[in-house]
C-alpha positions as YAML, in Angstrom:
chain: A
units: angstrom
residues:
- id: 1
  name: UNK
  ca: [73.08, 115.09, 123.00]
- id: 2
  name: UNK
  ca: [69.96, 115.46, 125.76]
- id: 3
  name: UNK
  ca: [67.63, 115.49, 122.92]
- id: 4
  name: UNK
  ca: [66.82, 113.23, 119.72]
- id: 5
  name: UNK
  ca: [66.74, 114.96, 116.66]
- id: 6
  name: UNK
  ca: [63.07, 115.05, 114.41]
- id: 7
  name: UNK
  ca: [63.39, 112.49, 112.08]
- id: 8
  name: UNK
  ca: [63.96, 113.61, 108.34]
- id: 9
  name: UNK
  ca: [61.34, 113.37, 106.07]
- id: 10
  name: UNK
  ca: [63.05, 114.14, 102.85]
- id: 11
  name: UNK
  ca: [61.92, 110.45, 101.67]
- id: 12
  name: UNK
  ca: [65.49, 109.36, 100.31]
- id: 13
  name: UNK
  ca: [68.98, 108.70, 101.49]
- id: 14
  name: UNK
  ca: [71.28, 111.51, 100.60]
- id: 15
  name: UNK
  ca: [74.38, 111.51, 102.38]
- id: 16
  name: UNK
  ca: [76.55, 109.56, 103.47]
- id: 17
  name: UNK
  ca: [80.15, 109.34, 105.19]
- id: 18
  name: UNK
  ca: [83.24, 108.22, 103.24]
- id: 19
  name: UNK
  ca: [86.95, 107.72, 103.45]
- id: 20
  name: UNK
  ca: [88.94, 109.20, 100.63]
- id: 21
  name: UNK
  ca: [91.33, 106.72, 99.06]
- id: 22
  name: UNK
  ca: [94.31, 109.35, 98.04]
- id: 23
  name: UNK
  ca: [97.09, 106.84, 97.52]
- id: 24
  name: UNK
  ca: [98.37, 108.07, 93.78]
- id: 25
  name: UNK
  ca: [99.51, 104.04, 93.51]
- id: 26
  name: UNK
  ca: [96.07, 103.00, 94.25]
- id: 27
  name: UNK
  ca: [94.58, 105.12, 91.92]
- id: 28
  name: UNK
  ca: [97.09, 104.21, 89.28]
- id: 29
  name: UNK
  ca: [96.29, 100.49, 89.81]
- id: 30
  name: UNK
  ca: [92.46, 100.91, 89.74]
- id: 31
  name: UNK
  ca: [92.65, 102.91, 86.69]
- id: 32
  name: UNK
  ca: [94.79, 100.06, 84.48]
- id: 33
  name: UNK
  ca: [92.17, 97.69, 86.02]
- id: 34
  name: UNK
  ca: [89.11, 100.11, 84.28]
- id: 35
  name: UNK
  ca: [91.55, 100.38, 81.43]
- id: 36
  name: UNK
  ca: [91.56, 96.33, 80.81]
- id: 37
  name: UNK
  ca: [87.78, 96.65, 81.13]
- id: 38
  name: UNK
  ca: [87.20, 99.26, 78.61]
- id: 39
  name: UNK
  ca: [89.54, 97.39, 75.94]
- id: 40
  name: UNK
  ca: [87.26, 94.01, 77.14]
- id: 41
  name: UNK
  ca: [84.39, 95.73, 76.45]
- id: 42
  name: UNK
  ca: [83.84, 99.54, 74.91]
- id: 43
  name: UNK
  ca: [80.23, 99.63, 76.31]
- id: 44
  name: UNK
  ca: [81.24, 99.16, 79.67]
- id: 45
  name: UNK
  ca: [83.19, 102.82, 79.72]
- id: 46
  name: UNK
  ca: [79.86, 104.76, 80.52]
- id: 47
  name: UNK
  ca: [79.87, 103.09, 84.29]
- id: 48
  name: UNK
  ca: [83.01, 103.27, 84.81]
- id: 49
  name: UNK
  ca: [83.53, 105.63, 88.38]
- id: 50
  name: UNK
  ca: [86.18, 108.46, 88.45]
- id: 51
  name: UNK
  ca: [89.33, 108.15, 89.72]
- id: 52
  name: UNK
  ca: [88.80, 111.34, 91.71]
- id: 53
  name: UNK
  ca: [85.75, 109.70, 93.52]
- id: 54
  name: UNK
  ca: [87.31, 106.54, 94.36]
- id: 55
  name: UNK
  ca: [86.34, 106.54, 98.27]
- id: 56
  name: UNK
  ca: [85.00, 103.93, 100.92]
- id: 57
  name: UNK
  ca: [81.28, 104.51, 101.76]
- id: 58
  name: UNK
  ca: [81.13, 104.08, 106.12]
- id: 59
  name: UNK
  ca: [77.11, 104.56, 105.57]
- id: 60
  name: UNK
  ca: [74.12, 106.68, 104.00]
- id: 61
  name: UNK
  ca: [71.37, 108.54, 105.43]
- id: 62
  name: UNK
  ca: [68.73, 111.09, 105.41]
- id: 63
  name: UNK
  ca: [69.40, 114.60, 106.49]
- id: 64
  name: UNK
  ca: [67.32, 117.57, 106.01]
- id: 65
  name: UNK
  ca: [68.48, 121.35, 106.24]
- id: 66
  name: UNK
  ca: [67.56, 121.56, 109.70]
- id: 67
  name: UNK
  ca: [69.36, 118.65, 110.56]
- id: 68
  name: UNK
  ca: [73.10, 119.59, 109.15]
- id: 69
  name: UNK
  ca: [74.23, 122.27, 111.46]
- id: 70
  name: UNK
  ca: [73.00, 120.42, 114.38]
- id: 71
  name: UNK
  ca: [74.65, 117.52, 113.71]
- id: 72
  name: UNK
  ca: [78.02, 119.50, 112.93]
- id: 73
  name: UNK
  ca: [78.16, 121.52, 116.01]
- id: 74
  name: UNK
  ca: [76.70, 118.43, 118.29]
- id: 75
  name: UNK
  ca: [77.31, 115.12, 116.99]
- id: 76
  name: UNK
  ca: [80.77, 115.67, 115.00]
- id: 77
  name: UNK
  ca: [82.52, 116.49, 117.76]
- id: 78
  name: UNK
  ca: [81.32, 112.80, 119.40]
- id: 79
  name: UNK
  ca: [83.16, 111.75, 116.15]
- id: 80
  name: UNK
  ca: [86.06, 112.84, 116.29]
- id: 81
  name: UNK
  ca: [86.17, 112.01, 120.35]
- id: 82
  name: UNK
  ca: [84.83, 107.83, 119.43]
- id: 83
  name: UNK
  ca: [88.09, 107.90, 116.69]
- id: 84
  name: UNK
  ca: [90.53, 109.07, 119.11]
- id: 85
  name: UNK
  ca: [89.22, 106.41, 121.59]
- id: 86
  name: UNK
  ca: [89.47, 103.86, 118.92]
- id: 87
  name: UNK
  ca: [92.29, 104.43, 116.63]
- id: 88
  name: UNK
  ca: [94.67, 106.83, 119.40]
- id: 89
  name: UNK
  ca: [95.50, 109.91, 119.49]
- id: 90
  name: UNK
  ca: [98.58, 109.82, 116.66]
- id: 91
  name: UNK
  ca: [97.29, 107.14, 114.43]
- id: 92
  name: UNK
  ca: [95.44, 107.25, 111.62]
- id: 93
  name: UNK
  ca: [93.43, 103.70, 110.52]
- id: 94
  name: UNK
  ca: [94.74, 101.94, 107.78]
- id: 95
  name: UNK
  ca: [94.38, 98.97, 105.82]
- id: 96
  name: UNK
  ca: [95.62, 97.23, 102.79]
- id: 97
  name: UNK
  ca: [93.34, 97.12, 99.60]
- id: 98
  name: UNK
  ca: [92.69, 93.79, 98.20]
- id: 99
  name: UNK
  ca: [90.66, 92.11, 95.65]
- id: 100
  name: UNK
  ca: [88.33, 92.69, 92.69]
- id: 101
  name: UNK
  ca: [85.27, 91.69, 93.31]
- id: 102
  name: UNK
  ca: [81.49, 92.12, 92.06]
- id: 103
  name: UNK
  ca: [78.01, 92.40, 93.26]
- id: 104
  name: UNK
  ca: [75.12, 90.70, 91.57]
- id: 105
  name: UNK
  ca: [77.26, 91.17, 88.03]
- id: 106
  name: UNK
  ca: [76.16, 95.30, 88.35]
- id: 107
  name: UNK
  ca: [79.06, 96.28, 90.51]
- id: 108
  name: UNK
  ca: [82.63, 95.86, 90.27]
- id: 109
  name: UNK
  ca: [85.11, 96.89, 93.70]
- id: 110
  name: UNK
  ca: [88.18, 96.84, 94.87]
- id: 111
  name: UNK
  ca: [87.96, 95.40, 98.30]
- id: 112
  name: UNK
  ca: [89.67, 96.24, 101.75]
- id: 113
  name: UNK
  ca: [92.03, 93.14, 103.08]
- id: 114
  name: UNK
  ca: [90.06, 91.58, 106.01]
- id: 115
  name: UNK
  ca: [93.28, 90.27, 107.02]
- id: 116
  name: UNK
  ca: [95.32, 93.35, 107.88]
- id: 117
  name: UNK
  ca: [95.94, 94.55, 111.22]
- id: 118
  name: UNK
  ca: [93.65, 97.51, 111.08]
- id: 119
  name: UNK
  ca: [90.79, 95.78, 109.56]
- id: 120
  name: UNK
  ca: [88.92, 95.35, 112.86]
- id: 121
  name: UNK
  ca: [89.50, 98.88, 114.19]
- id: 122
  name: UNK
  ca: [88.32, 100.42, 110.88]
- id: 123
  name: UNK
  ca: [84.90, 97.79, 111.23]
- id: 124
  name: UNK
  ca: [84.39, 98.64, 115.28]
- id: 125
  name: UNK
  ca: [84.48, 102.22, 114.10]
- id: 126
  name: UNK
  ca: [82.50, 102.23, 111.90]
- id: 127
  name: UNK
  ca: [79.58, 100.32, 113.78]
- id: 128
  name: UNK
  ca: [79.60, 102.91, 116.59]
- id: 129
  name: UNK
  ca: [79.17, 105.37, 114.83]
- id: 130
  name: UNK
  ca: [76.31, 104.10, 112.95]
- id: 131
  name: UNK
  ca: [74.74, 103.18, 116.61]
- id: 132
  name: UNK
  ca: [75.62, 106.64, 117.16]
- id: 133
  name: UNK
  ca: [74.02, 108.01, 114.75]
- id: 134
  name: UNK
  ca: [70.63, 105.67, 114.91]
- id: 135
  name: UNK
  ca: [70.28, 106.64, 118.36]
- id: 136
  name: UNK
  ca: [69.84, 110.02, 117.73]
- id: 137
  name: UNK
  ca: [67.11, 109.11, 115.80]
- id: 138
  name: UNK
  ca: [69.26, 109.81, 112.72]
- id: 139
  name: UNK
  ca: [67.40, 108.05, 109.32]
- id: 140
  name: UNK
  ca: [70.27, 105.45, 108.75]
- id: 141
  name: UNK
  ca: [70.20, 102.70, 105.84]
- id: 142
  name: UNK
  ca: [69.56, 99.18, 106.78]
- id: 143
  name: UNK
  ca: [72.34, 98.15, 109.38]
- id: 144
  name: UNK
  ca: [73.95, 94.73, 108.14]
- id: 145
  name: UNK
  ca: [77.35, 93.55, 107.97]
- id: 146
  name: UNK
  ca: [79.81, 95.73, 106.47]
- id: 147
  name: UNK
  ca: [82.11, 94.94, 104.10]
- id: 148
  name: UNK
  ca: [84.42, 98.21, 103.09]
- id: 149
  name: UNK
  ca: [85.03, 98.13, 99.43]
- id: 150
  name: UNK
  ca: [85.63, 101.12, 97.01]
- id: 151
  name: UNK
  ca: [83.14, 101.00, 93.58]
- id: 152
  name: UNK
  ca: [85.12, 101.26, 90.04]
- id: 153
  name: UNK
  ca: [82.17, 100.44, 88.19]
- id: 154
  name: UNK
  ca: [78.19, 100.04, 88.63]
- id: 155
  name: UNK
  ca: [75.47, 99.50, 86.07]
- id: 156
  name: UNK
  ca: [73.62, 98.16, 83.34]
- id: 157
  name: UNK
  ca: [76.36, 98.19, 81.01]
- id: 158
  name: UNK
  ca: [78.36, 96.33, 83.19]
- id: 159
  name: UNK
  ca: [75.62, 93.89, 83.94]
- id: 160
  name: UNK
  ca: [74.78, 93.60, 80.16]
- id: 161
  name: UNK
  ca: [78.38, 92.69, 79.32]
- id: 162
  name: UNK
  ca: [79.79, 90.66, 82.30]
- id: 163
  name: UNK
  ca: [80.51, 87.51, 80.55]
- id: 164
  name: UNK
  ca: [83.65, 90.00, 78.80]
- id: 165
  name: UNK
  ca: [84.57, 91.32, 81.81]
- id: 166
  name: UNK
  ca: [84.62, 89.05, 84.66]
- id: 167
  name: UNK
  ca: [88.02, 87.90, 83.60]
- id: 168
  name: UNK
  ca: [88.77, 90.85, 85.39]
- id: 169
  name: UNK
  ca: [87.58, 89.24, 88.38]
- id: 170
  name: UNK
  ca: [90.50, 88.91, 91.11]
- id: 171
  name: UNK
  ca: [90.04, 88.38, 94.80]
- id: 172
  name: UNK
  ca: [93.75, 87.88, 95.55]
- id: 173
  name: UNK
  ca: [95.10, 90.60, 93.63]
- id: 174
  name: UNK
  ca: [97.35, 93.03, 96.04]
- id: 175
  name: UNK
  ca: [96.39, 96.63, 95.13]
- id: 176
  name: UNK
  ca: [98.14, 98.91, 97.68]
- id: 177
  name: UNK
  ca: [97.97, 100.29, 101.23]
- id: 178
  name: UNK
  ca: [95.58, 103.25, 102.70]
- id: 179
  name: UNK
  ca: [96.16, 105.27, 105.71]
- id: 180
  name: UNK
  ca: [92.37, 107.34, 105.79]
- id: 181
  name: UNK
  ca: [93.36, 110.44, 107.89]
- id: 182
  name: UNK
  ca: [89.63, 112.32, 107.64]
- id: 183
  name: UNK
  ca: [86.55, 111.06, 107.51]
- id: 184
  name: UNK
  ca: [84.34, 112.86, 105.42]
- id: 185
  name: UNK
  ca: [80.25, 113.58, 105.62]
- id: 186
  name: UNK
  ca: [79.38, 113.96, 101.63]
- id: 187
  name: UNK
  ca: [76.53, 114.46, 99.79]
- id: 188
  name: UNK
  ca: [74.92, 112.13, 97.56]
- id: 189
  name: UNK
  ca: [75.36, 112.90, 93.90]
- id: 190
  name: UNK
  ca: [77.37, 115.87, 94.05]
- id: 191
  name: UNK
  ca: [80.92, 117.03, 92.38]
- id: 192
  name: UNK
  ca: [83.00, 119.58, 93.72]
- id: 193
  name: UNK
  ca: [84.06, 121.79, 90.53]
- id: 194
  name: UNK
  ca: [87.80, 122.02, 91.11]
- id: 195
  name: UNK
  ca: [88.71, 118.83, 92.92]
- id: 196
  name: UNK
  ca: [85.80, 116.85, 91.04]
- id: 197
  name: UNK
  ca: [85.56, 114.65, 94.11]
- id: 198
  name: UNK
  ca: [81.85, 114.80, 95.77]
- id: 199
  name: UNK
  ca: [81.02, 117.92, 97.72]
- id: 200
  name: UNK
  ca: [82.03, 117.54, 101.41]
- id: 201
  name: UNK
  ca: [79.88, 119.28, 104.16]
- id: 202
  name: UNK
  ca: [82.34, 118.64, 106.95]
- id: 203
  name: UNK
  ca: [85.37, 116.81, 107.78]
- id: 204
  name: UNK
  ca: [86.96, 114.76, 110.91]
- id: 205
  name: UNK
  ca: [90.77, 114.82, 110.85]
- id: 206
  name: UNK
  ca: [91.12, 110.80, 111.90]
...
């Protein structure tokens, strides 16, 4: 792009780019996991994240209106060329899933394996396109290190009742492996009525 775009001034971050975890043994796993959580602890049930939104957050921003179809018919295609470049033409990143972990005693994940092969491809990746993005004057969150992790449960129930659950706790527990063939530009807060996942305003096959 010649030009910068105007910078949003919507005044909150909401959309962001995700990979889809569709593995049907991934899901199945993460589910028993919020199962053993549930029967820990009934209160924690109301935080508990869908199965059909289970997805790895790349990065949020603020977009207006004005902004979408500029960035679909300018910068998407600048996507899709920056995964070829990185990933190849016939394959799709991958990693293995790894690990139950929390944040601050408010978030439980399931983390990606920093240890497989396709870790560093999938991290490169996503810090271009972030630079990407921020150069074209793109309202980006805070830029610090990533660490790709999918959320089964966030909030104050969780929080409240941690003490029950934490037993749940397992950074060396083997979960399953994820090729992510599309990378997906969602918005914040939304549910698609039939496939109850969030509702995607475009997609790059990976």
């Amino acid at each position: 792009m010649s030009n910068q775009l105007v910078k949003s001034t919507v005044g909150r971050m909401n959309y962001f780019f995700g990979l889809q975890i569709t593995e049907l043994l991934i899901h199945n796993q993460l589910k028993q996991i919020q199962n053993s959580m549930k029967k820990s602890c009934k209160y924690v049930e109301k935080d508990l994240i869908p199965s059909e939104k289970f997805h790895v957050t790349v990065f949020v921003m603020e977009l207006t209106d004005e902004q979408l179809p500029i960035i679909k018919s300018t910068l998407m295609p600048q996507v899709k060329l920056l995964a070829t470049e990185i990933f190849g033409e016939n394959n799709k990143p991958c990693s293995s899933l790894k690990g139950i972990g929390s944040f601050k005693d408010r978030v439980i994940w399931a983390g990606v394996n920093e240890n497989h092969d396709g870790y560093i491809k999938l991290v490169d990746f996503r810090n271009r396109l972030y630079k990407l993005f921020k150069d074209q004057n793109i309202n980006v969150e805070e830029d610090r290190d990533w660490h790709p992790h999918i959320t089964i449960a966030k909030g104050k129930n969780i929080q409240r009742n941690y003490l029950q659950i934490k037993k749940h706790i397992d950074e060396n527990l083997e979960i399953g492996f994820q090729n992510f063939s599309k990378l997906q530009l969602m918005k914040i807060g939304t549910t698609e009525p039939i496939t109850k996942y969030y509702y995607v305003e475009d997609t790059i096959d990976l």
